[in-house]
mmCIF file of C-alpha atoms in Angstrom:
data_model
loop_
_atom_site.group_PDB
_atom_site.id
_atom_site.type_symbol
_atom_site.label_atom_id
_atom_site.label_comp_id
_atom_site.label_asym_id
_atom_site.label_seq_id
_atom_site.Cartn_x
_atom_site.Cartn_y
_atom_site.Cartn_z
ATOM 1 C CA MET A 15 -30.212 -1.802 -18.709
ATOM 2 C CA LYS A 16 -29.948 -1.600 -14.458
ATOM 3 C CA THR A 17 -27.151 -1.741 -12.610
ATOM 4 C CA ILE A 18 -26.235 -3.106 -9.081
ATOM 5 C CA ILE A 19 -23.142 -1.714 -7.478
ATOM 6 C CA ILE A 20 -22.506 -2.900 -3.795
ATOM 7 C CA GLY A 21 -19.524 -0.499 -2.204
ATOM 8 C CA GLY A 22 -19.295 3.280 -1.756
ATOM 9 C CA GLY A 23 -15.575 3.780 -2.100
ATOM 10 C CA PRO A 24 -13.405 4.526 -5.049
ATOM 11 C CA ALA A 25 -13.800 1.295 -7.094
ATOM 12 C CA GLY A 26 -17.896 1.239 -6.564
ATOM 13 C CA MET A 27 -18.576 5.581 -6.928
ATOM 14 C CA MET A 28 -16.086 4.740 -10.544
ATOM 15 C CA ALA A 29 -17.666 1.990 -11.072
ATOM 16 C CA ALA A 30 -21.186 3.659 -10.566
ATOM 17 C CA ILE A 31 -20.096 6.889 -12.739
ATOM 18 C CA ALA A 32 -19.068 4.286 -15.527
ATOM 19 C CA ALA A 33 -22.233 2.741 -15.488
ATOM 20 C CA ALA A 34 -24.170 5.667 -15.311
ATOM 21 C CA GLN A 35 -22.948 7.443 -18.105
ATOM 22 C CA SER A 36 -23.530 4.386 -20.601
ATOM 23 C CA GLY A 37 -26.897 4.630 -19.668
ATOM 24 C CA SER A 38 -27.531 2.647 -17.466
ATOM 25 C CA GLN A 39 -29.875 2.764 -14.006
ATOM 26 C CA VAL A 40 -27.511 2.543 -11.031
ATOM 27 C CA GLU A 41 -28.699 1.870 -7.827
ATOM 28 C CA LEU A 42 -25.491 2.197 -5.582
ATOM 29 C CA TYR A 43 -25.651 0.462 -1.963
ATOM 30 C CA GLU A 44 -23.204 1.569 0.596
ATOM 31 C CA LYS A 45 -23.483 -0.126 4.607
ATOM 32 C CA ASN A 46 -21.814 3.097 5.880
ATOM 33 C CA GLU A 47 -23.373 6.140 6.624
ATOM 34 C CA LYS A 48 -21.219 8.379 3.876
ATOM 35 C CA LEU A 49 -19.416 7.867 0.897
ATOM 36 C CA GLY A 50 -15.757 7.220 0.254
ATOM 37 C CA LYS A 51 -15.402 6.691 4.072
ATOM 38 C CA LYS A 52 -11.627 5.140 3.680
ATOM 39 C CA LEU A 53 -10.791 7.593 0.821
ATOM 40 C CA PHE A 54 -11.377 10.214 3.415
ATOM 41 C CA ILE A 55 -8.536 8.911 5.097
ATOM 42 C CA SER A 56 -6.456 7.667 2.722
ATOM 43 C CA GLY A 57 -3.017 10.085 2.039
ATOM 44 C CA LYS A 58 -3.444 11.366 5.037
ATOM 45 C CA GLY A 59 -6.299 13.074 4.702
ATOM 46 C CA ARG A 60 -4.721 14.547 1.654
ATOM 47 C CA CYS A 61 -6.139 12.307 -0.627
ATOM 48 C CA ASN A 62 -3.249 10.399 -2.749
ATOM 49 C CA MET A 63 -5.272 9.955 -4.993
ATOM 50 C CA THR A 64 -3.108 8.641 -8.387
ATOM 51 C CA ASN A 65 0.135 9.212 -9.636
ATOM 52 C CA ALA A 66 0.999 11.496 -12.603
ATOM 53 C CA SER A 67 3.980 9.539 -14.286
ATOM 54 C CA ASP A 68 3.306 7.398 -17.688
ATOM 55 C CA MET A 69 0.997 4.675 -17.293
ATOM 56 C CA LYS A 70 3.773 2.292 -18.377
ATOM 57 C CA THR A 71 5.598 3.677 -14.932
ATOM 58 C CA VAL A 72 2.372 2.942 -12.781
ATOM 59 C CA MET A 73 2.288 -0.314 -14.521
ATOM 60 C CA GLU A 74 5.750 -1.179 -12.996
ATOM 61 C CA ASN A 75 4.222 -0.127 -9.854
ATOM 62 C CA VAL A 76 2.048 -3.000 -9.741
ATOM 63 C CA VAL A 77 3.221 -5.913 -7.061
ATOM 64 C CA SER A 78 0.341 -8.840 -7.694
ATOM 65 C CA ASN A 79 -0.449 -9.468 -11.171
ATOM 66 C CA PRO A 80 0.527 -6.305 -12.762
ATOM 67 C CA ARG A 81 -0.818 -8.273 -16.807
ATOM 68 C CA PHE A 82 -4.206 -8.349 -15.695
ATOM 69 C CA MET A 83 -4.515 -4.495 -15.476
ATOM 70 C CA PHE A 84 -3.298 -4.024 -19.114
ATOM 71 C CA GLY A 85 -6.807 -3.673 -20.467
ATOM 72 C CA ALA A 86 -8.258 -1.749 -17.431
ATOM 73 C CA PHE A 87 -5.856 1.008 -17.368
ATOM 74 C CA GLY A 88 -5.984 0.804 -21.173
ATOM 75 C CA LYS A 89 -9.415 2.068 -20.798
ATOM 76 C CA PHE A 90 -9.525 4.315 -17.755
ATOM 77 C CA THR A 91 -5.763 6.232 -17.083
ATOM 78 C CA ASN A 92 -4.673 8.944 -15.026
ATOM 79 C CA ASP A 93 -5.221 11.723 -16.725
ATOM 80 C CA ASP A 94 -8.743 10.267 -17.551
ATOM 81 C CA LEU A 95 -9.486 10.580 -13.643
ATOM 82 C CA VAL A 96 -7.682 13.468 -13.458
ATOM 83 C CA ARG A 97 -10.140 15.227 -16.188
ATOM 84 C CA LEU A 98 -13.140 13.411 -14.535
ATOM 85 C CA ILE A 99 -12.414 15.112 -10.903
ATOM 86 C CA GLU A 100 -10.951 18.671 -12.376
ATOM 87 C CA GLU A 101 -14.137 18.572 -14.362
ATOM 88 C CA ALA A 102 -16.326 17.862 -10.961
ATOM 89 C CA GLY A 103 -14.733 20.895 -9.387
ATOM 90 C CA CYS A 104 -11.892 19.976 -7.267
ATOM 91 C CA PRO A 105 -8.509 21.031 -9.175
ATOM 92 C CA THR A 106 -5.269 19.187 -8.675
ATOM 93 C CA LYS A 107 -1.933 19.658 -8.673
ATOM 94 C CA VAL A 108 1.273 17.534 -8.481
ATOM 95 C CA GLU A 109 3.666 16.916 -5.568
ATOM 96 C CA ARG A 110 7.199 14.936 -4.755
ATOM 97 C CA GLY A 111 7.568 11.514 -7.063
ATOM 98 C CA ASN A 112 4.423 12.399 -9.459
ATOM 99 C CA ARG A 113 1.708 12.132 -7.053
ATOM 100 C CA VAL A 114 -1.735 13.678 -7.347
ATOM 101 C CA PHE A 115 -3.545 15.461 -4.756
ATOM 102 C CA PRO A 116 -6.210 18.089 -4.274
ATOM 103 C CA VAL A 117 -5.052 21.723 -4.505
ATOM 104 C CA SER A 118 -6.937 22.140 -1.270
ATOM 105 C CA ASP A 119 -5.315 19.257 0.657
ATOM 106 C CA HIS A 120 -8.528 17.988 1.549
ATOM 107 C CA SER A 121 -9.762 14.205 0.735
ATOM 108 C CA SER A 122 -13.432 15.548 1.326
ATOM 109 C CA ASP A 123 -13.225 17.467 -2.170
ATOM 110 C CA VAL A 124 -12.219 14.364 -4.126
ATOM 111 C CA ILE A 125 -15.687 12.736 -2.102
ATOM 112 C CA LYS A 126 -17.473 16.122 -2.784
ATOM 113 C CA ALA A 127 -16.392 16.092 -6.366
ATOM 114 C CA LEU A 128 -17.423 11.906 -7.183
ATOM 115 C CA VAL A 129 -20.787 12.532 -4.982
ATOM 116 C CA TYR A 130 -21.518 15.300 -7.540
ATOM 117 C CA ARG A 131 -21.091 13.472 -10.821
ATOM 118 C CA LEU A 132 -23.024 10.379 -9.519
ATOM 119 C CA LYS A 133 -25.937 12.638 -8.416
ATOM 120 C CA SER A 134 -25.539 14.556 -12.416
ATOM 121 C CA LEU A 135 -25.988 11.657 -13.516
ATOM 122 C CA GLY A 136 -29.009 10.267 -11.615
ATOM 123 C CA VAL A 137 -27.266 7.304 -9.806
ATOM 124 C CA ARG A 138 -29.667 6.177 -6.578
ATOM 125 C CA ILE A 139 -27.329 6.360 -3.365
ATOM 126 C CA HIS A 140 -28.427 3.843 -0.246
ATOM 127 C CA LEU A 141 -26.379 4.537 2.568
ATOM 128 C CA ASN A 142 -27.326 2.624 5.529
ATOM 129 C CA GLU A 143 -27.873 -0.250 3.702
ATOM 130 C CA GLU A 144 -26.209 -3.586 4.394
ATOM 131 C CA VAL A 145 -25.826 -6.203 1.553
ATOM 132 C CA LYS A 146 -26.874 -9.614 2.824
ATOM 133 C CA GLY A 147 -26.000 -12.014 -0.201
ATOM 134 C CA LEU A 148 -26.303 -12.451 -3.923
ATOM 135 C CA LEU A 149 -29.364 -14.317 -5.793
ATOM 136 C CA ILE A 150 -27.466 -16.460 -8.112
ATOM 137 C CA LYS A 151 -29.039 -18.938 -10.275
ATOM 138 C CA ASP A 152 -28.370 -21.558 -12.969
ATOM 139 C CA GLY A 153 -25.011 -19.377 -13.267
ATOM 140 C CA VAL A 154 -26.484 -16.064 -13.248
ATOM 141 C CA CYS A 155 -25.942 -13.777 -11.069
ATOM 142 C CA ARG A 156 -29.705 -12.317 -10.877
ATOM 143 C CA GLY A 157 -29.830 -9.561 -7.637
ATOM 144 C CA ILE A 158 -28.910 -8.849 -3.898
ATOM 145 C CA LYS A 159 -30.363 -9.726 -0.635
ATOM 146 C CA LEU A 160 -31.242 -7.002 1.420
ATOM 147 C CA PRO A 161 -32.341 -7.026 5.279
ATOM 148 C CA ASP A 162 -36.144 -7.973 6.032
ATOM 149 C CA SER A 163 -35.948 -10.553 3.496
ATOM 150 C CA ARG A 164 -35.816 -7.736 0.763
ATOM 151 C CA SER A 165 -34.328 -8.155 -2.754
ATOM 152 C CA ASP A 166 -33.062 -6.348 -5.586
ATOM 153 C CA PHE A 167 -32.820 -7.755 -9.131
ATOM 154 C CA ALA A 168 -30.298 -6.211 -11.749
ATOM 155 C CA ASP A 169 -28.629 -6.991 -14.579
ATOM 156 C CA LYS A 170 -25.208 -6.838 -13.671
ATOM 157 C CA ILE A 171 -24.158 -6.445 -9.950
ATOM 158 C CA ILE A 172 -20.691 -5.248 -9.002
ATOM 159 C CA ILE A 173 -19.038 -6.348 -6.009
ATOM 160 C CA ALA A 174 -16.495 -3.341 -5.221
ATOM 161 C CA THR A 175 -16.773 -3.654 -0.950
ATOM 162 C CA GLY A 176 -13.305 -3.253 -0.337
ATOM 163 C CA ALA A 177 -10.518 -6.081 0.927
ATOM 164 C CA CYS A 178 -9.249 -6.344 4.831
ATOM 165 C CA SER A 179 -6.915 -3.180 5.747
ATOM 166 C CA TYR A 180 -9.023 -0.173 7.909
ATOM 167 C CA PRO A 181 -12.142 -2.713 8.861
ATOM 168 C CA GLY A 182 -13.518 0.211 10.910
ATOM 169 C CA THR A 183 -13.981 1.318 7.597
ATOM 170 C CA GLY A 184 -15.862 -0.984 6.201
ATOM 171 C CA SER A 185 -13.604 -3.420 4.661
ATOM 172 C CA THR A 186 -14.793 -6.135 6.994
ATOM 173 C CA GLY A 187 -14.535 -9.133 3.957
ATOM 174 C CA ASP A 188 -18.192 -9.013 3.057
ATOM 175 C CA GLY A 189 -17.326 -9.273 -0.427
ATOM 176 C CA TYR A 190 -14.683 -12.453 -0.198
ATOM 177 C CA ARG A 191 -17.917 -14.229 1.367
ATOM 178 C CA TRP A 192 -20.042 -14.123 -1.429
ATOM 179 C CA ALA A 193 -17.200 -14.423 -3.876
ATOM 180 C CA VAL A 194 -16.608 -18.153 -2.248
ATOM 181 C CA TYR A 195 -20.293 -18.087 -2.657
ATOM 182 C CA ALA A 196 -19.870 -17.962 -6.399
ATOM 183 C CA GLY A 197 -17.348 -20.292 -6.286
ATOM 184 C CA HIS A 198 -14.219 -18.312 -6.545
ATOM 185 C CA LYS A 199 -10.856 -18.763 -5.718
ATOM 186 C CA ILE A 200 -9.544 -16.172 -3.201
ATOM 187 C CA ILE A 201 -6.044 -15.841 -2.956
ATOM 188 C CA ASP A 202 -4.934 -15.596 1.179
ATOM 189 C CA THR A 203 -4.845 -11.971 2.321
ATOM 190 C CA VAL A 204 -2.686 -10.653 4.237
ATOM 191 C CA PRO A 205 -1.539 -7.100 5.339
ATOM 192 C CA ALA A 206 0.877 -5.221 3.192
ATOM 193 C CA LEU A 207 1.869 -1.375 3.179
ATOM 194 C CA VAL A 208 2.244 -2.070 6.166
ATOM 195 C CA PRO A 209 4.844 -1.500 8.843
ATOM 196 C CA LEU A 210 6.963 -4.274 9.927
ATOM 197 C CA THR A 211 8.216 -5.979 13.982
ATOM 198 C CA THR A 212 11.972 -6.687 14.660
ATOM 199 C CA LYS A 213 12.959 -9.208 16.973
ATOM 200 C CA GLU A 214 15.230 -6.315 18.063
ATOM 201 C CA ASN A 215 13.760 -4.110 20.889
ATOM 202 C CA VAL A 216 14.255 -0.223 18.996
ATOM 203 C CA SER A 217 12.006 1.616 21.754
ATOM 204 C CA ALA A 218 15.220 3.291 22.354
ATOM 205 C CA MET A 219 14.678 5.108 18.492
ATOM 206 C CA MET A 220 11.166 5.223 18.424
ATOM 207 C CA GLY A 221 10.534 8.571 16.275
ATOM 208 C CA LEU A 222 13.711 8.323 14.668
ATOM 209 C CA SER A 223 13.693 9.145 10.930
ATOM 210 C CA LEU A 224 16.394 8.208 8.259
ATOM 211 C CA LYS A 225 16.826 9.904 5.131
ATOM 212 C CA ASN A 226 18.804 9.145 2.166
ATOM 213 C CA VAL A 227 19.243 5.521 2.899
ATOM 214 C CA ARG A 228 19.028 2.316 1.783
ATOM 215 C CA ALA A 229 17.010 -0.774 3.236
ATOM 216 C CA THR A 230 17.577 -4.195 1.805
ATOM 217 C CA ILE A 231 15.702 -7.498 2.785
ATOM 218 C CA TYR A 232 17.361 -10.473 2.633
ATOM 219 C CA ASP A 233 15.654 -13.881 3.101
ATOM 220 C CA GLU A 234 18.618 -16.579 3.985
ATOM 221 C CA GLY A 235 21.213 -14.327 2.491
ATOM 222 C CA LYS A 236 19.089 -13.961 -0.686
ATOM 223 C CA GLU A 237 18.084 -10.543 -1.777
ATOM 224 C CA LEU A 238 14.671 -9.860 -1.851
ATOM 225 C CA TYR A 239 14.185 -6.505 -1.679
ATOM 226 C CA SER A 240 16.406 -2.846 -1.927
ATOM 227 C CA GLU A 241 15.179 1.058 -1.748
ATOM 228 C CA PHE A 242 16.721 3.971 -1.334
ATOM 229 C CA GLY A 243 14.677 6.824 0.510
ATOM 230 C CA GLU A 244 13.441 7.354 3.841
ATOM 231 C CA MET A 245 12.276 5.235 6.674
ATOM 232 C CA LEU A 246 11.585 5.477 10.918
ATOM 233 C CA PHE A 247 11.875 3.527 14.022
ATOM 234 C CA THR A 248 9.044 2.426 16.120
ATOM 235 C CA HIS A 249 8.681 1.359 19.257
ATOM 236 C CA PHE A 250 7.420 -2.259 17.433
ATOM 237 C CA GLY A 251 9.848 -2.335 15.180
ATOM 238 C CA VAL A 252 10.350 -0.004 11.302
ATOM 239 C CA SER A 253 7.964 1.688 9.160
ATOM 240 C CA GLY A 254 7.762 4.721 6.569
ATOM 241 C CA PRO A 255 7.893 4.611 2.901
ATOM 242 C CA VAL A 256 10.909 2.538 1.982
ATOM 243 C CA ILE A 257 9.690 -0.021 4.527
ATOM 244 C CA LEU A 258 6.102 0.227 3.873
ATOM 245 C CA SER A 259 7.453 -0.675 0.177
ATOM 246 C CA ALA A 260 9.256 -3.648 1.368
ATOM 247 C CA SER A 261 6.184 -5.223 2.873
ATOM 248 C CA SER A 262 4.911 -5.526 0.032
ATOM 249 C CA TYR A 263 7.430 -7.873 -1.675
ATOM 250 C CA ILE A 264 7.614 -9.691 1.658
ATOM 251 C CA THR A 265 4.538 -9.985 3.407
ATOM 252 C CA GLY A 266 4.265 -13.192 1.516
ATOM 253 C CA LYS A 267 7.752 -14.645 2.821
ATOM 254 C CA LEU A 268 6.307 -13.449 6.164
ATOM 255 C CA HIS A 269 2.878 -14.948 6.418
ATOM 256 C CA ASP A 270 5.396 -18.594 5.084
ATOM 257 C CA ARG A 271 7.421 -17.829 7.925
ATOM 258 C CA ASP A 272 4.607 -18.585 10.442
ATOM 259 C CA ARG A 273 4.907 -22.337 9.475
ATOM 260 C CA THR A 274 8.997 -22.446 9.130
ATOM 261 C CA GLY A 275 10.053 -20.432 11.678
ATOM 262 C CA LYS A 276 12.581 -18.721 9.375
ATOM 263 C CA ASN A 277 12.853 -14.571 10.035
ATOM 264 C CA LEU A 278 14.085 -12.420 7.424
ATOM 265 C CA LYS A 279 17.378 -9.969 7.681
ATOM 266 C CA LEU A 280 16.799 -6.207 7.039
ATOM 267 C CA SER A 281 20.238 -4.529 6.137
ATOM 268 C CA ILE A 282 20.188 -0.639 6.672
ATOM 269 C CA ASP A 283 23.527 1.554 4.314
ATOM 270 C CA LEU A 284 23.533 4.434 6.320
ATOM 271 C CA LYS A 285 26.012 6.253 4.063
ATOM 272 C CA PRO A 286 25.310 4.618 0.695
ATOM 273 C CA ALA A 287 26.900 7.588 -1.434
ATOM 274 C CA LEU A 288 30.103 6.347 0.597
ATOM 275 C CA ASP A 289 31.718 3.265 -0.315
ATOM 276 C CA GLU A 290 33.651 1.686 2.513
ATOM 277 C CA GLU A 291 36.930 3.148 1.672
ATOM 278 C CA THR A 292 35.665 6.685 1.561
ATOM 279 C CA LEU A 293 33.475 6.114 4.801
ATOM 280 C CA ASP A 294 36.226 5.002 6.984
ATOM 281 C CA ALA A 295 38.186 8.420 5.296
ATOM 282 C CA ARG A 296 35.729 10.032 6.841
ATOM 283 C CA VAL A 297 35.541 8.562 10.367
ATOM 284 C CA LEU A 298 39.340 9.036 10.276
ATOM 285 C CA LYS A 299 38.842 12.272 9.513
ATOM 286 C CA ASP A 300 35.798 12.604 12.977
ATOM 287 C CA PHE A 301 38.185 10.641 15.059
ATOM 288 C CA GLU A 302 41.165 13.095 13.902
ATOM 289 C CA LYS A 303 38.972 15.739 15.422
ATOM 290 C CA ASN A 304 37.668 14.032 18.717
ATOM 291 C CA LYS A 305 40.984 11.395 19.249
ATOM 292 C CA ASN A 306 40.545 11.956 23.385
ATOM 293 C CA LYS A 307 36.679 11.454 23.217
ATOM 294 C CA ALA A 308 34.915 8.142 23.941
ATOM 295 C CA LEU A 309 33.313 6.602 20.340
ATOM 296 C CA LYS A 310 29.855 7.174 21.360
ATOM 297 C CA ASN A 311 30.137 10.788 21.812
ATOM 298 C CA SER A 312 33.045 11.312 18.653
ATOM 299 C CA LEU A 313 29.725 10.312 15.773
ATOM 300 C CA GLY A 314 27.387 13.578 16.215
ATOM 301 C CA GLU A 315 28.341 15.124 13.004
ATOM 302 C CA LEU A 316 28.164 11.717 11.114
ATOM 303 C CA LEU A 317 24.841 9.970 12.861
ATOM 304 C CA PRO A 318 22.004 11.212 14.699
ATOM 305 C CA SER A 319 22.405 11.407 18.078
ATOM 306 C CA GLY A 320 19.392 8.726 18.689
ATOM 307 C CA LEU A 321 21.260 6.412 16.055
ATOM 308 C CA ILE A 322 24.590 6.265 17.525
ATOM 309 C CA ASP A 323 24.239 3.914 20.625
ATOM 310 C CA GLU A 324 23.472 1.053 18.225
ATOM 311 C CA ALA A 325 25.524 1.535 15.557
ATOM 312 C CA VAL A 326 28.210 1.539 17.973
ATOM 313 C CA ALA A 327 26.578 -1.780 19.270
ATOM 314 C CA GLN A 328 26.235 -3.324 16.386
ATOM 315 C CA SER A 329 30.379 -2.185 15.836
ATOM 316 C CA GLY A 330 31.094 -4.347 18.948
ATOM 317 C CA ILE A 331 33.095 -1.653 20.520
ATOM 318 C CA SER A 332 33.022 -0.577 23.859
ATOM 319 C CA PRO A 333 31.082 2.315 23.272
ATOM 320 C CA TYR A 334 33.693 4.297 26.653
ATOM 321 C CA LYS A 335 36.412 3.242 24.695
ATOM 322 C CA LYS A 336 38.621 6.495 23.820
ATOM 323 C CA VAL A 337 39.010 7.114 19.850
ATOM 324 C CA ASN A 338 43.022 6.784 20.083
ATOM 325 C CA GLU A 339 42.441 3.891 21.184
ATOM 326 C CA ILE A 340 40.557 2.108 18.633
ATOM 327 C CA THR A 341 42.181 -0.341 16.191
ATOM 328 C CA ARG A 342 42.227 -0.662 12.460
ATOM 329 C CA HIS A 343 40.425 -4.181 12.628
ATOM 330 C CA GLU A 344 37.643 -2.685 15.445
ATOM 331 C CA ARG A 345 37.407 0.519 13.010
ATOM 332 C CA ALA A 346 36.525 -1.539 9.879
ATOM 333 C CA ASN A 347 33.675 -3.753 11.914
ATOM 334 C CA LEU A 348 32.613 0.150 12.675
ATOM 335 C CA ILE A 349 32.199 0.810 9.232
ATOM 336 C CA LYS A 350 30.422 -2.277 8.319
ATOM 337 C CA ALA A 351 27.686 -1.522 10.881
ATOM 338 C CA LEU A 352 27.156 1.794 9.011
ATOM 339 C CA LYS A 353 26.962 0.192 5.987
ATOM 340 C CA ASN A 354 25.031 -2.715 7.105
ATOM 341 C CA LEU A 355 23.275 -2.129 10.568
ATOM 342 C CA THR A 356 21.110 -5.475 10.393
ATOM 343 C CA PHE A 357 17.717 -6.171 12.116
ATOM 344 C CA THR A 358 15.684 -9.202 12.191
ATOM 345 C CA ILE A 359 11.818 -8.655 10.899
ATOM 346 C CA THR A 360 9.756 -10.877 12.837
ATOM 347 C CA GLY A 361 6.283 -9.926 11.258
ATOM 348 C CA THR A 362 4.240 -7.137 9.934
ATOM 349 C CA ARG A 363 1.406 -5.131 11.970
ATOM 350 C CA GLY A 364 -2.210 -5.795 11.688
ATOM 351 C CA TRP A 365 -4.888 -4.410 9.308
ATOM 352 C CA ASN A 366 -5.836 -1.475 11.513
ATOM 353 C CA GLU A 367 -2.405 -0.188 10.362
ATOM 354 C CA ALA A 368 -2.196 -1.951 6.437
ATOM 355 C CA ILE A 369 -2.665 0.448 3.744
ATOM 356 C CA ILE A 370 -3.949 -2.017 1.698
ATOM 357 C CA THR A 371 -4.814 -5.837 1.616
ATOM 358 C CA GLN A 372 -2.433 -8.458 -0.658
ATOM 359 C CA GLY A 373 -4.791 -11.531 -2.118
ATOM 360 C CA GLY A 374 -7.975 -11.716 -3.194
ATOM 361 C CA VAL A 375 -10.134 -13.118 -5.500
ATOM 362 C CA SER A 376 -7.939 -14.973 -7.858
ATOM 363 C CA THR A 377 -7.786 -12.938 -11.295
ATOM 364 C CA LYS A 378 -7.540 -16.151 -13.285
ATOM 365 C CA GLU A 379 -11.081 -16.006 -12.800
ATOM 366 C CA ILE A 380 -11.558 -12.421 -14.160
ATOM 367 C CA ASN A 381 -12.274 -11.132 -17.440
ATOM 368 C CA PRO A 382 -9.329 -8.290 -17.428
ATOM 369 C CA ARG A 383 -10.803 -6.136 -19.299
ATOM 370 C CA THR A 384 -14.656 -6.288 -17.877
ATOM 371 C CA MET A 385 -13.822 -7.735 -14.708
ATOM 372 C CA GLU A 386 -16.828 -9.985 -15.438
ATOM 373 C CA SER A 387 -16.505 -13.232 -13.531
ATOM 374 C CA LYS A 388 -16.003 -15.681 -15.399
ATOM 375 C CA LEU A 389 -17.930 -18.302 -13.116
ATOM 376 C CA VAL A 390 -20.748 -16.461 -12.836
ATOM 377 C CA ASN A 391 -22.813 -14.163 -15.417
ATOM 378 C CA ASN A 392 -23.366 -10.760 -14.800
ATOM 379 C CA LEU A 393 -21.561 -10.597 -11.778
ATOM 380 C CA TYR A 394 -18.197 -8.174 -11.134
ATOM 381 C CA PHE A 395 -15.652 -7.420 -9.066
ATOM 382 C CA ALA A 396 -13.496 -4.408 -8.726
ATOM 383 C CA GLY A 397 -10.880 -2.517 -6.708
ATOM 384 C CA GLU A 398 -9.177 -4.085 -3.616
ATOM 385 C CA ILE A 399 -11.322 -6.997 -3.313
ATOM 386 C CA LEU A 400 -9.258 -8.223 -6.793
ATOM 387 C CA ASP A 401 -6.025 -10.253 -6.275
ATOM 388 C CA VAL A 402 -3.812 -6.880 -7.483
ATOM 389 C CA ASP A 403 -1.726 -4.490 -5.767
ATOM 390 C CA ALA A 404 0.938 -2.141 -5.868
ATOM 391 C CA LEU A 405 3.385 0.238 -4.334
ATOM 392 C CA THR A 406 2.739 3.611 -1.881
ATOM 393 C CA GLY A 407 2.226 6.464 -4.494
ATOM 394 C CA GLY A 408 -1.620 6.598 -5.910
ATOM 395 C CA TYR A 409 -0.921 3.548 -7.590
ATOM 396 C CA ASN A 410 -3.473 0.980 -5.342
ATOM 397 C CA LEU A 411 -6.497 4.167 -6.015
ATOM 398 C CA GLN A 412 -5.545 3.745 -9.948
ATOM 399 C CA ILE A 413 -6.106 0.134 -9.896
ATOM 400 C CA ALA A 414 -9.538 0.707 -7.987
ATOM 401 C CA TRP A 415 -10.400 3.628 -10.451
ATOM 402 C CA SER A 416 -9.725 1.329 -13.304
ATOM 403 C CA THR A 417 -11.385 -1.867 -12.662
ATOM 404 C CA GLY A 418 -14.251 0.336 -11.776
ATOM 405 C CA TRP A 419 -14.669 1.787 -14.486
ATOM 406 C CA SER A 420 -14.176 -1.141 -16.433
ATOM 407 C CA ALA A 421 -16.634 -3.395 -14.372
ATOM 408 C CA GLY A 422 -19.731 -0.428 -14.568
ATOM 409 C CA SER A 423 -18.899 0.693 -18.565
ATOM 410 C CA GLU A 424 -19.945 -1.211 -21.722
ATOM 411 C CA GLU A 425 -17.956 -2.814 -23.755
#
């Protein structure tokens, strides 16, 4: 039995380990000069390799086609991943949100552990070797095309080339072209877990980080997403954990917006722990202490300084109006602004800033237990190339590990 794997990222390396442990001769082809190039920058270089929650919770954090992952998650769990990494010499730790990292905080140590395992299993690693295409005949994938008219043949060919995000790491869409050549449908690919752009100029708030807020996104009044947590203003719009997660739920809508011209609305509740009545009492208390000051100079205990001008502007009250002159109606408008600071979402940033890709090879055409193509025998897919994605927190890497293991192992 011989297995060829195209792509040396997390899915490809795990597929190679699984295939080699099953007794297969394994050839791993990677066009970069080293394995795990995208894994190296994941988690800001710390590598949030998985999430330690129970697998039911992991499944609940899959956004696109979660049911497809049932079999793969059953075959290779987060515990299996941690055990494999630690046995290969890289101890792990669990941090806030059940995120799992290497104890060293260096993604390179995760990669070293995987490479150690690959080499100990006798996997042949071909670096700087760009695959040019597939060899398919009579509905069976027989091998791959290599430069200089060379070929390599195998009993199983696994495509684990990644998708479109961070193209500088080698994710340039090669696998999609080969999938189409094999007859597969590609679900439209869009950037996901990506910062959002706003119609309004928010550059004055650039770098302002908000904690313990609730961000809600609406489409013509219909709620698409709502989450409590942290966010960040940038020179182009908004980012941060709750925004990145939101993008995975709305990126399709934003894609449609390019055709319809409709915009989405982002509403930020700056004080989600307080209802309007309680917040009004708090504002009155601050007003009492600052009754002879201008409105913009009276909110320093309630809001970060960088946010005051925007909140006052959205209230419609003159920032220079004395606090003791503000009417009950105006105060109600201020409360509304604090509970519903609103911006217009116009789109996402590009592939260079997207953590993952949404879309890819249609899961309807893939066997969910083995990752084999239902259209071409001996052809398998694993990792981000598939139309499966999840929220931040290590869940996307678990998809890569589990699909890679399923593709490489024998039933």
